[in-house]
């Protein structure tokens, strides 16, 4: 038997007519899928017809005693039916022998399919009805372009009758891969190549027994079914176990192809729908689940449905821009309590999201329940339409006792053979010997230079939040001098701040700051306009109606902005109270000082003998209160029944607190974990602090685990090379002189 892949180029050559008709390349799948489905269907119907003749032990249907019984048996197989093909024995190739009657004959041919098949193919569907492949609509467009007959004729010349279901599926996936390469509508869809399907199947075979028991296999993002049916075919070749496949997809055309494929399998249930919002199989639990869900695709279009989901599938939600972990949670919800799942993901699922994020919480849920047995890194350039690293997550709800709470990471990035000719972005292939190496690592579950076994806790970490109390050069903090007060229960507690009643505030503005232009009305409120600024009014009820339409506008446009712009560390800010106390921040030693403002009068005798008095101010009795903040605040108070609206400027001193996070290794024992945190703080944190919340995260860093430092050349090698270059240069120089 010839290799079915010889027909790949013939299938693709049908696009030549589309090019000539001015159809853009990204639309080729829309025009090719219906006819590819048609020839697959016809070939399988013809193949089954021949098989049924053998079962009846006759050479043709004319020899059977009852043609009606024969046709009834054919229909009972539920693989679809077309009376033109089966009863009249007329094929597409026969229709194309007469171009004059083709249009009517082709229309009759399509309408001769059974109701379900016509729905999948999209025969005579209205414009508003749901279409899967829309063969009538596509044929109508090709008829207008004058290429319908030539298109169908070209397709009819591709004879798939000699090939079985598995072989036809292989061809189908090669064609779908090329469609994915050119279609703009396949973002996030990664068609799984056959070598990866083989690896996934071999992993499953290594984990299940050949015990003759019924096996259910599910793919919640089955697309055209290549991964789902490919795994089933390999399992059936190796083990004597009856199987049933279940699949679901939301792509009209891919669902239709998978549904058509499912009819030619002994036991398969493929449904149309959005896995994340439609609970098609929610009542079932599956023995094996395989999936290559879309990644890098957002789920904001059905965010409300996800957040309101009542199935308890989703323990947390990932970033809105990437929904692949939603599918994985669904998979684990559907997996039997002894089930096995193999899921393809990109690298972001390993580490994206900080502790407490949706992604980290989802990973933690997987690890807390000990579902993850292995993660395997695939080579780059393994998939048809992406060159990135991908990973196989192995979820096992029935781990061997020796593997409880353990995970093996396998670096398979170097186990491949380069393709002689690239297929899309696929430039590498995992041959049997490569897959065997990975399978042995998974089976042996021991450390090698490409496989590492870890306690699952290795991937947990503490993100410990602390509130640091900043201190001055002398180790003091304003917290030490906060007043003591009594709460409503009579208990003594330390106040959170020191509230000041200022009589005057002074500060310096940047050179060139034009206060009179920017804030022309501040002088009327006791704010002088110069680089040495001062504020002496803290309860403001008036404004200039020529400049502002309300007191609130005055607050918003001028007062609030000015107060927010003052930097107590840089602007030489001084707070003066009624009792002549002065508070200011000394940035050189990071502390707040309190002192007394004293005025001195000095007699100055001028050259003409006159005497004048000069007043100067100084700050005496300085006392360092400790590191803290001077908080200026302007607030607007709305009018009440008894009080007019007002602007209030207030000042308070607070300790200088700073929230920080420390990443610390995790220990599953709570006491030991806290001891680790305390030891870390004692070693690395010198300032006073208090613990706030601790969030436990989970991430997997493949690069760190399998990092290989670059080997540097020795100095002697470099020196030798330089000497050789020098000799070559001298030879060249001598030749030039000649």
XYZ file of C-alpha atoms in Angstrom:
738
model
C 0.000 0.000 0.000
C 1.259 3.453 -0.877
C 2.050 5.967 1.843
C -1.002 8.158 2.341
C 1.157 11.257 2.760
C 1.783 11.161 -0.990
C -1.635 12.809 -1.228
C -0.636 15.774 0.913
C 0.724 17.677 -2.078
C -2.312 16.719 -4.186
C -4.692 18.032 -1.544
C -2.726 21.229 -1.292
C -2.604 21.638 -5.078
C -6.374 22.204 -5.040
C -5.540 25.640 -3.663
C -4.058 26.603 -7.042
C -7.585 27.244 -8.295
C -8.310 29.430 -5.273
C -5.233 31.530 -5.955
C -6.314 32.042 -9.538
C -9.763 33.133 -8.351
C -8.267 35.873 -6.186
C -9.027 34.203 -2.851
C -6.528 35.240 -0.200
C -4.378 32.560 1.361
C -5.666 33.047 4.909
C -9.142 32.033 3.632
C -7.960 28.752 2.072
C -9.086 26.605 5.052
C -12.635 27.903 4.713
C -12.731 26.814 1.058
C -10.797 23.550 1.426
C -12.177 21.979 4.605
C -15.662 21.123 3.259
C -14.281 19.252 0.248
C -11.634 17.475 2.252
C -14.397 16.308 4.597
C -16.390 15.236 1.560
C -13.688 12.977 0.098
C -12.954 11.515 3.549
C -16.630 10.706 3.958
C -17.043 9.195 0.524
C -13.923 7.046 0.808
C -15.026 5.655 4.145
C -18.553 4.998 2.946
C -17.155 3.123 -0.021
C -14.739 1.207 2.206
C -17.536 0.187 4.553
C -19.677 -0.826 1.576
C -16.908 -3.217 0.453
C -16.465 -4.577 3.985
C -20.203 -5.250 4.248
C -20.149 -7.132 0.956
C -17.452 -9.365 2.449
C -19.595 -9.917 5.520
C -22.471 -10.947 3.235
C -20.005 -13.051 1.264
C -21.075 -11.529 -2.069
C -19.258 -9.675 -4.848
C -21.888 -6.941 -5.282
C -25.076 -5.700 -3.681
C -27.010 -7.205 -6.588
C -26.241 -10.656 -5.187
C -27.729 -10.116 -1.710
C -31.150 -11.637 -1.094
C -32.583 -8.382 0.237
C -31.068 -5.081 -0.817
C -33.196 -3.317 1.793
C -31.717 -5.488 4.571
C -28.238 -4.758 3.213
C -28.840 -1.011 3.217
C -30.474 -1.187 6.648
C -27.359 -2.907 8.014
C -25.229 -0.177 6.448
C -27.313 2.547 8.081
C -27.208 0.773 11.439
C -23.475 1.424 11.583
C -24.305 5.144 12.083
C -21.337 6.234 10.014
C -23.463 8.367 7.721
C -25.228 7.517 4.488
C -25.506 8.800 0.951
C -27.947 6.991 -1.333
C -26.186 8.269 -4.478
C -22.905 6.697 -3.349
C -24.225 3.550 -1.683
C -27.438 2.696 -3.509
C -26.763 4.151 -6.948
C -22.959 3.535 -6.750
C -22.141 6.987 -8.162
C -19.101 8.822 -6.788
C -17.784 12.383 -7.025
C -15.434 11.221 -9.756
C -18.439 9.902 -11.699
C -20.249 13.247 -11.342
C -17.266 15.085 -12.764
C -17.300 13.072 -16.003
C -20.098 15.280 -17.333
C -19.581 18.988 -16.790
C -22.916 19.845 -18.456
C -25.023 18.126 -15.804
C -22.583 18.647 -12.946
C -24.392 21.445 -11.102
C -27.630 19.493 -10.744
C -25.845 16.205 -10.089
C -23.646 17.749 -7.382
C -26.652 19.348 -5.718
C -28.467 15.981 -5.715
C -25.319 14.296 -4.378
C -25.083 16.667 -1.407
C -28.768 16.390 -0.583
C -28.522 12.592 -0.609
C -26.570 12.533 2.649
C -28.380 11.701 5.864
C -29.675 14.598 7.994
C -26.814 14.625 10.520
C -24.142 14.570 7.831
C -25.817 17.376 5.918
C -25.795 19.443 9.111
C -22.059 18.863 9.620
C -21.244 19.630 5.997
C -23.521 22.659 5.992
C -25.761 21.529 3.146
C -28.524 24.072 2.352
C -28.288 25.904 5.644
C -29.882 29.346 5.942
C -27.764 32.444 6.427
C -28.764 32.804 10.073
C -28.393 29.143 10.992
C -25.314 27.668 12.616
C -22.919 26.272 10.043
C -20.061 23.901 10.623
C -18.409 23.484 7.219
C -20.914 25.391 5.023
C -20.270 23.408 1.876
C -23.324 24.880 0.129
C -22.223 28.440 0.852
C -18.637 27.796 -0.226
C -19.783 25.974 -3.373
C -22.055 28.885 -4.246
C -19.143 31.310 -4.007
C -16.912 29.084 -6.141
C -19.722 28.744 -8.688
C -19.858 32.550 -8.976
C -16.112 32.579 -9.593
C -16.525 29.894 -12.244
C -14.284 27.300 -10.596
C -16.714 24.989 -8.760
C -16.589 22.166 -11.314
C -12.789 22.280 -11.625
C -12.430 22.399 -7.828
C -14.653 19.386 -7.159
C -13.042 17.478 -10.049
C -9.596 18.039 -8.607
C -10.738 16.837 -5.184
C -12.474 13.788 -6.683
C -9.174 12.593 -8.159
C -7.766 12.025 -4.660
C -8.578 8.367 -3.929
C -8.532 7.611 -0.198
C -10.509 4.353 -0.405
C -7.453 2.084 0.048
C -6.598 3.680 3.395
C -7.986 2.915 6.834
C -9.302 5.395 9.394
C -5.976 5.866 11.156
C -4.123 6.568 7.910
C -6.750 9.049 6.747
C -6.552 10.766 10.160
C -2.799 11.131 9.672
C -3.307 12.846 6.318
C -6.031 15.017 7.782
C -3.748 16.312 10.502
C -0.972 17.147 8.035
C -3.448 19.189 6.023
C -4.890 20.890 9.102
C -1.369 21.772 10.170
C -0.799 23.655 6.921
C -4.148 25.387 7.343
C -3.048 26.484 10.797
C 0.146 27.943 9.337
C -1.742 30.307 7.071
C -4.967 31.051 8.905
C -5.290 34.215 10.953
C -8.068 32.580 12.963
C -5.975 29.929 14.700
C -4.206 32.057 17.334
C -3.319 29.893 20.306
C -4.205 26.645 18.537
C -1.192 24.368 18.471
C -1.762 21.256 16.353
C -0.054 18.365 18.052
C 2.451 16.601 15.746
C 2.473 12.826 15.526
C 5.797 12.386 17.338
C 4.435 14.236 20.380
C 1.227 12.209 20.152
C 3.393 9.080 20.177
C 5.256 10.291 23.281
C 2.013 11.131 25.094
C 0.622 7.693 24.184
C 3.774 5.917 25.378
C 3.594 7.777 28.694
C -0.024 6.670 29.107
C 0.809 3.067 28.185
C 3.557 3.048 30.817
C 1.020 4.065 33.474
C -1.981 1.873 32.659
C -2.340 -1.895 32.666
C -3.144 -4.218 29.787
C -6.005 -5.746 31.755
C -8.810 -5.809 29.205
C -10.861 -3.255 31.140
C -12.886 -0.542 29.434
C -10.949 2.712 29.061
C -12.409 6.189 28.595
C -10.288 8.860 26.896
C -11.267 12.544 26.865
C -9.953 15.676 25.166
C -11.770 18.890 26.200
C -10.124 20.893 23.390
C -10.085 18.193 20.740
C -10.017 20.389 17.617
C -10.140 18.013 14.656
C -9.413 15.054 16.947
C -5.838 14.242 15.971
C -4.506 14.018 19.522
C -7.565 12.223 20.897
C -7.877 9.668 18.111
C -4.114 9.327 17.690
C -3.733 8.313 21.338
C -6.641 5.887 21.034
C -5.133 4.237 17.941
C -1.756 3.683 19.618
C -3.324 2.303 22.796
C -5.467 -0.117 20.789
C -2.436 -1.328 18.837
C -0.503 -2.066 22.044
C -3.163 -3.157 24.533
C -6.243 -5.309 24.334
C -8.545 -2.788 25.990
C -11.875 -1.548 24.623
C -11.933 2.253 24.474
C -14.382 5.094 24.116
C -13.320 8.590 23.164
C -14.981 11.804 24.256
C -14.180 15.210 22.820
C -15.409 18.762 22.689
C -14.495 21.825 20.674
C -15.843 25.272 19.862
C -14.402 25.664 16.373
C -17.198 24.960 13.894
C -15.040 23.482 11.179
C -12.705 21.478 13.417
C -15.625 20.128 15.415
C -17.282 18.989 12.186
C -14.135 17.188 11.067
C -13.777 15.494 14.463
C -17.463 14.556 14.515
C -17.233 13.032 11.052
C -14.113 11.146 12.133
C -15.847 9.880 15.279
C -18.544 8.146 13.236
C -16.001 5.754 11.798
C -14.805 4.674 15.219
C -16.366 1.962 17.328
C -17.308 4.177 20.258
C -16.877 7.949 20.247
C -18.834 10.937 21.505
C -17.795 14.337 20.097
C -19.793 17.419 21.066
C -19.836 21.036 19.983
C -19.434 23.719 22.614
C -17.232 25.890 24.795
C -15.643 23.578 27.347
C -15.329 26.377 29.892
C -18.955 27.476 29.835
C -20.957 24.465 28.634
C -20.912 21.432 30.913
C -21.246 18.798 28.196
C -19.655 15.927 30.138
C -19.723 17.327 33.664
C -21.389 14.200 35.037
C -18.555 11.951 33.781
C -15.147 11.079 35.149
C -12.531 9.837 32.706
C -9.689 7.336 33.004
C -7.367 9.224 30.654
C -7.429 12.853 29.546
C -5.163 14.362 26.907
C -5.205 17.978 25.808
C -3.294 20.679 24.008
C -5.434 23.650 25.047
C -5.035 27.071 23.427
C -2.574 29.366 25.159
C -1.947 33.054 25.001
C -5.663 33.550 24.249
C -7.817 35.748 26.502
C -11.081 34.664 28.131
C -12.606 38.082 28.770
C -15.467 37.274 26.401
C -16.859 34.756 28.886
C -15.388 36.129 32.103
C -18.812 36.498 33.696
C -19.656 32.853 33.000
C -16.376 31.679 34.539
C -16.758 33.788 37.679
C -20.359 32.618 38.125
C -19.582 28.950 37.437
C -21.166 26.656 40.049
C -19.445 23.390 39.104
C -16.572 24.032 41.563
C -14.104 23.339 38.750
C -12.232 26.599 39.060
C -10.290 27.073 42.268
C -8.855 30.342 40.978
C -8.630 32.265 37.731
C -5.471 33.024 35.744
C -4.664 36.263 33.977
C -7.478 37.378 31.690
C -4.992 37.310 28.795
C -4.295 33.551 28.997
C -6.943 30.968 29.836
C -4.958 27.741 29.506
C -5.014 27.063 33.279
C -8.818 27.232 33.189
C -8.797 24.203 30.900
C -6.343 22.385 33.169
C -8.572 22.891 36.204
C -11.505 21.591 34.182
C -9.416 18.553 33.212
C -8.606 17.678 36.819
C -12.258 18.090 37.750
C -13.215 15.573 35.055
C -10.365 13.142 35.817
C -11.276 9.953 37.658
C -9.869 9.505 41.188
C -7.386 7.006 39.702
C -7.036 8.811 36.380
C -4.075 10.047 34.354
C -3.861 13.259 32.300
C -1.186 14.582 29.953
C -1.559 18.253 29.065
C 0.566 20.404 26.737
C 1.321 23.903 28.030
C 3.684 26.722 27.213
C 6.269 27.936 29.706
C 4.149 30.661 31.304
C 2.192 28.117 33.337
C 5.390 27.211 35.197
C 6.161 30.592 36.679
C 3.769 33.368 35.656
C 2.106 35.248 38.482
C 3.490 36.172 41.887
C 2.551 34.418 45.129
C -1.148 34.978 45.708
C -1.885 35.446 42.001
C -4.350 33.224 40.200
C -1.625 31.272 38.388
C 0.378 30.639 41.557
C -2.726 29.637 43.489
C -3.699 27.205 40.739
C -0.237 25.619 40.778
C -0.472 25.412 44.561
C -3.836 23.651 44.253
C -2.274 21.081 41.898
C 0.674 20.545 44.245
C -1.339 20.592 47.480
C -3.412 17.712 46.116
C -0.288 15.944 44.829
C -1.678 15.680 41.305
C 1.565 16.503 39.454
C 3.912 13.577 38.843
C 6.158 15.003 36.147
C 6.783 17.979 33.900
C 8.700 17.358 30.689
C 10.297 20.091 28.612
C 9.960 19.560 24.859
C 12.465 20.824 22.289
C 11.805 24.144 20.630
C 10.496 24.119 17.053
C 8.460 20.969 17.726
C 5.039 22.340 16.821
C 3.784 23.448 13.445
C 2.967 27.079 14.203
C 5.142 28.005 17.160
C 8.836 27.717 17.898
C 8.647 28.179 21.675
C 9.412 25.687 24.425
C 6.434 23.580 25.379
C 5.908 21.309 28.376
C 4.018 18.123 29.093
C 2.358 18.195 32.503
C 1.723 14.654 33.775
C -1.159 14.617 36.258
C -1.650 11.343 38.127
C -4.346 10.890 40.751
C -3.065 7.386 41.479
C 0.623 7.911 42.182
C 2.712 4.993 43.383
C 3.436 5.228 47.104
C 7.132 5.888 46.486
C 6.210 8.925 44.364
C 3.826 10.560 46.820
C 4.635 14.267 47.283
C 7.431 13.992 44.706
C 7.809 15.426 41.223
C 10.298 14.690 38.481
C 11.403 17.363 36.028
C 12.718 15.995 32.735
C 14.648 18.175 30.329
C 13.889 16.729 26.912
C 14.963 19.849 25.026
C 17.996 18.086 23.488
C 16.258 14.849 22.535
C 15.341 15.319 18.891
C 16.481 14.861 15.326
C 16.454 17.832 12.926
C 14.022 17.556 10.038
C 15.553 17.604 6.596
C 12.774 19.954 5.534
C 10.864 22.232 7.874
C 7.099 21.781 8.142
C 5.827 25.208 9.028
C 7.776 26.116 12.157
C 8.382 22.479 12.999
C 12.093 21.867 12.462
C 12.638 19.038 14.940
C 11.225 15.598 15.582
C 11.388 13.271 18.581
C 12.320 9.901 17.148
C 11.598 6.625 19.014
C 15.077 6.591 20.560
C 14.522 10.129 21.914
C 11.128 9.243 23.319
C 12.569 6.103 24.887
C 15.093 8.167 26.834
C 12.351 10.381 28.250
C 10.141 7.399 29.047
C 12.964 5.631 30.871
C 13.581 8.744 32.976
C 9.910 8.885 33.920
C 9.812 5.160 34.672
C 13.053 5.067 36.697
C 12.188 8.255 38.604
C 15.808 8.917 39.594
C 18.238 11.787 39.092
C 20.271 11.988 35.905
C 21.912 14.906 34.140
C 18.589 15.530 32.352
C 16.113 14.480 35.057
C 15.752 15.669 38.651
C 13.426 14.365 41.360
C 12.209 16.836 43.992
C 9.977 16.854 47.003
C 7.033 18.894 45.845
C 7.720 21.390 48.658
C 10.875 22.423 46.812
C 8.714 24.539 44.518
C 6.830 26.329 47.301
C 8.057 29.643 48.698
C 7.041 32.171 51.313
C 6.350 35.692 50.207
C 6.562 37.242 53.649
C 5.282 40.792 53.932
C 6.817 42.929 56.656
C 6.352 46.487 57.809
C 9.779 48.013 58.284
C 10.230 50.884 60.705
C 12.927 53.160 59.324
C 15.422 54.491 61.860
C 17.754 57.465 61.968
C 21.505 57.493 62.219
C 21.256 56.850 65.949
C 18.876 53.897 65.592
C 15.881 55.931 66.796
C 12.362 56.041 65.386
C 9.531 58.468 66.050
C 7.592 55.425 67.254
C 9.615 55.676 70.505
C 8.137 59.088 71.425
C 4.515 58.616 70.358
C 2.174 59.660 73.186
C 0.249 57.120 75.251
C -3.538 57.383 75.276
C -6.467 55.370 76.532
C -8.957 53.660 74.270
C -12.696 53.338 74.911
C -12.065 50.300 77.114
C -9.655 52.242 79.285
C -6.580 50.410 78.052
C -3.375 52.323 77.474
C -2.291 52.244 73.835
C 0.310 54.099 71.849
C -1.014 56.775 69.501
C -0.342 56.336 65.786
C 0.861 59.903 65.282
C 1.654 63.256 66.877
C -0.852 65.867 65.727
C 0.466 69.429 65.551
C -1.417 72.732 65.734
C 0.700 74.946 63.475
C 0.731 78.697 63.628
C 3.096 78.979 60.699
C 4.666 76.722 58.082
C 7.715 77.684 56.070
C 9.323 75.897 53.149
C 11.480 76.621 50.156
C 10.377 76.245 46.558
C 12.564 75.371 43.585
C 14.420 78.268 42.015
C 12.408 79.779 39.185
C 9.085 78.714 40.666
C 6.660 81.496 39.709
C 4.244 81.370 42.636
C 2.446 84.590 41.715
C 1.630 83.324 38.223
C 0.657 79.805 39.220
C -1.149 80.593 42.490
C -2.155 84.290 42.292
C -4.575 84.145 45.253
C -2.425 82.457 47.891
C -1.135 85.736 49.327
C -4.647 86.632 50.464
C -4.594 83.504 52.624
C -1.371 84.314 54.430
C 0.874 82.546 51.902
C 3.707 84.775 50.754
C 4.963 84.591 47.184
C 8.692 83.976 47.173
C 11.098 81.053 47.056
C 10.966 81.207 50.876
C 7.311 80.309 51.246
C 5.183 80.541 54.360
C 1.657 79.529 55.310
C -0.045 81.178 58.234
C -3.705 80.436 57.631
C -4.946 76.864 58.112
C -8.695 77.319 58.024
C -9.750 78.895 54.721
C -13.304 79.915 53.844
C -12.758 82.637 51.229
C -11.631 82.665 47.627
C -11.371 85.090 44.719
C -14.447 84.608 42.528
C -12.568 86.201 39.633
C -10.189 83.237 39.596
C -12.373 80.340 40.746
C -16.041 79.524 40.520
C -16.141 77.909 43.978
C -14.166 77.282 47.137
C -13.840 73.651 46.086
C -12.294 74.692 42.761
C -9.811 76.848 44.685
C -8.971 73.822 46.825
C -8.574 71.506 43.831
C -6.671 73.840 41.538
C -4.300 75.542 43.985
C -4.240 74.572 47.651
C -4.274 70.795 47.235
C -1.644 70.831 44.495
C 0.660 73.100 46.472
C 0.451 71.016 49.667
C 1.017 67.775 47.764
C 4.089 69.266 46.072
C 5.877 70.019 49.356
C 8.655 67.521 50.093
C 9.407 67.535 53.811
C 12.841 66.026 53.170
C 14.034 68.380 50.427
C 12.159 71.685 50.866
C 13.530 72.769 54.265
C 10.037 72.454 55.733
C 9.522 73.885 59.216
C 6.368 73.570 61.314
C 6.002 76.268 63.972
C 3.360 75.919 66.687
C 1.765 78.482 69.015
C 4.265 77.720 71.802
C 7.145 78.500 69.416
C 8.094 74.835 69.019
C 9.708 74.069 65.662
C 9.646 70.699 63.895
C 11.768 69.888 60.857
C 13.465 66.947 59.123
C 17.230 66.642 58.872
C 17.918 64.506 55.832
C 21.591 64.095 56.671
C 20.831 61.920 59.692
C 17.264 60.939 58.675
C 15.531 62.258 61.773
C 12.859 64.750 62.851
C 14.092 67.489 65.191
C 12.083 69.469 67.674
C 13.397 72.781 68.961
C 12.392 76.176 70.332
C 12.200 79.204 68.096
C 13.845 82.165 69.809
C 14.030 85.740 68.574
C 17.043 87.905 69.275
C 17.312 91.662 68.868
C 20.650 93.081 67.887
C 21.544 96.774 67.850
C 23.298 97.854 64.702
C 25.033 101.233 64.527
C 25.117 102.672 61.035
C 28.012 104.732 59.602
C 26.098 107.911 60.228
C 25.669 107.046 63.894
C 22.047 105.997 63.773
C 21.078 102.847 65.641
C 18.686 100.191 64.276
C 17.352 96.980 65.742
C 17.681 93.746 63.711
C 15.587 90.748 64.692
C 16.936 87.265 64.025
C 15.510 83.836 64.757
C 17.327 80.739 65.884
C 16.323 77.257 66.941
C 17.559 76.226 70.352
C 17.140 73.194 72.607
C 17.137 70.824 69.648
C 15.967 67.287 70.340
C 16.112 64.390 67.859
C 12.747 62.640 67.965
C 13.736 59.814 65.601
C 13.120 58.880 61.988
C 9.620 59.759 60.852
C 7.493 61.617 58.344
C 6.001 65.111 58.409
C 2.604 64.725 56.795
C 0.920 67.837 55.420
C -2.626 67.410 54.296
C -5.162 69.734 52.732
C -8.779 68.627 52.933
C -12.056 70.107 51.812
C -14.934 70.155 54.289
C -18.398 70.408 52.802
C -20.865 72.850 54.210
C -23.253 71.639 56.914
C -26.343 73.211 58.474
C -24.170 74.960 61.045
C -20.829 75.381 59.261
C -19.747 76.908 55.985
C -17.557 74.994 53.548
C -13.859 75.250 54.344
C -10.342 74.198 53.396
C -8.337 72.784 56.297
C -4.557 72.382 56.295
C -3.322 69.966 58.975
C 0.006 68.487 60.077
C 0.937 65.294 61.879
C 4.139 63.400 62.583
C 4.172 59.659 61.973
C 6.823 56.954 62.137
C 8.403 56.169 58.783
C 6.970 52.777 57.928
C 7.828 50.951 54.718
C 6.163 47.783 53.448
C 8.548 45.208 52.036
C 8.470 41.590 50.860
C 11.010 38.863 51.369
C 11.105 35.615 49.381
C 12.027 32.770 51.727
C 12.174 28.984 51.234
C 9.136 27.082 52.476
C 8.814 24.154 54.863
C 5.560 22.175 55.148
C 5.774 22.081 58.947
C 4.296 25.364 60.218
C 6.666 25.633 63.212
C 9.745 24.863 61.142
C 8.554 27.223 58.433
C 8.244 30.097 60.908
C 11.684 29.296 62.283
C 13.104 29.556 58.759
C 11.418 32.906 58.289
C 12.706 34.184 61.649
C 16.236 33.018 60.855
C 16.140 34.747 57.480
C 14.965 38.005 59.057
C 17.621 37.860 61.758
C 20.319 37.407 59.132
C 19.219 39.933 56.515
C 16.945 42.541 58.135
C 18.584 45.054 60.480
C 15.726 47.526 60.904
C 12.823 47.059 63.343
C 9.889 45.341 61.634
C 6.676 43.515 62.242
C 5.226 40.642 60.269
C 2.191 41.282 58.131
C 0.689 38.633 55.856
C 2.572 35.623 54.540
C 1.521 34.281 51.147
C 2.714 30.894 49.957
C 3.406 30.624 46.241
C 4.465 27.869 43.858
C 6.612 28.186 40.743
C 8.835 25.900 38.673
C 12.055 27.261 37.212
C 13.325 24.821 34.587
C 16.202 27.067 33.570
C 17.510 27.187 37.114
C 17.252 23.420 37.610
C 19.015 22.533 34.358
C 21.267 25.551 33.986
C 24.532 24.733 32.236
C 27.185 27.428 32.651
C 29.159 28.202 29.548
C 32.633 26.694 29.646
C 35.241 29.401 29.153
C 38.350 28.745 27.107
C 41.637 28.524 28.977
C 44.082 31.426 28.886
C 46.710 29.265 27.185
C 44.301 28.421 24.333
C 43.495 32.080 23.792
C 47.188 33.036 23.890
C 48.042 30.321 21.364
C 45.317 31.551 19.004
C 46.572 35.125 19.277
C 50.124 33.996 18.493
C 48.923 32.098 15.438
C 46.969 35.138 14.231
C 50.036 37.274 14.700
C 52.109 34.878 12.571
C 49.446 34.884 9.842
C 49.429 38.684 9.808
C 53.201 38.774 9.389
C 52.958 36.379 6.446
C 50.294 38.577 4.828
C 52.428 41.682 5.371
C 55.414 40.062 3.727
C 53.289 39.026 0.747
C 51.979 42.576 0.351
C 55.543 43.916 0.319
C 56.285 41.663 -2.637
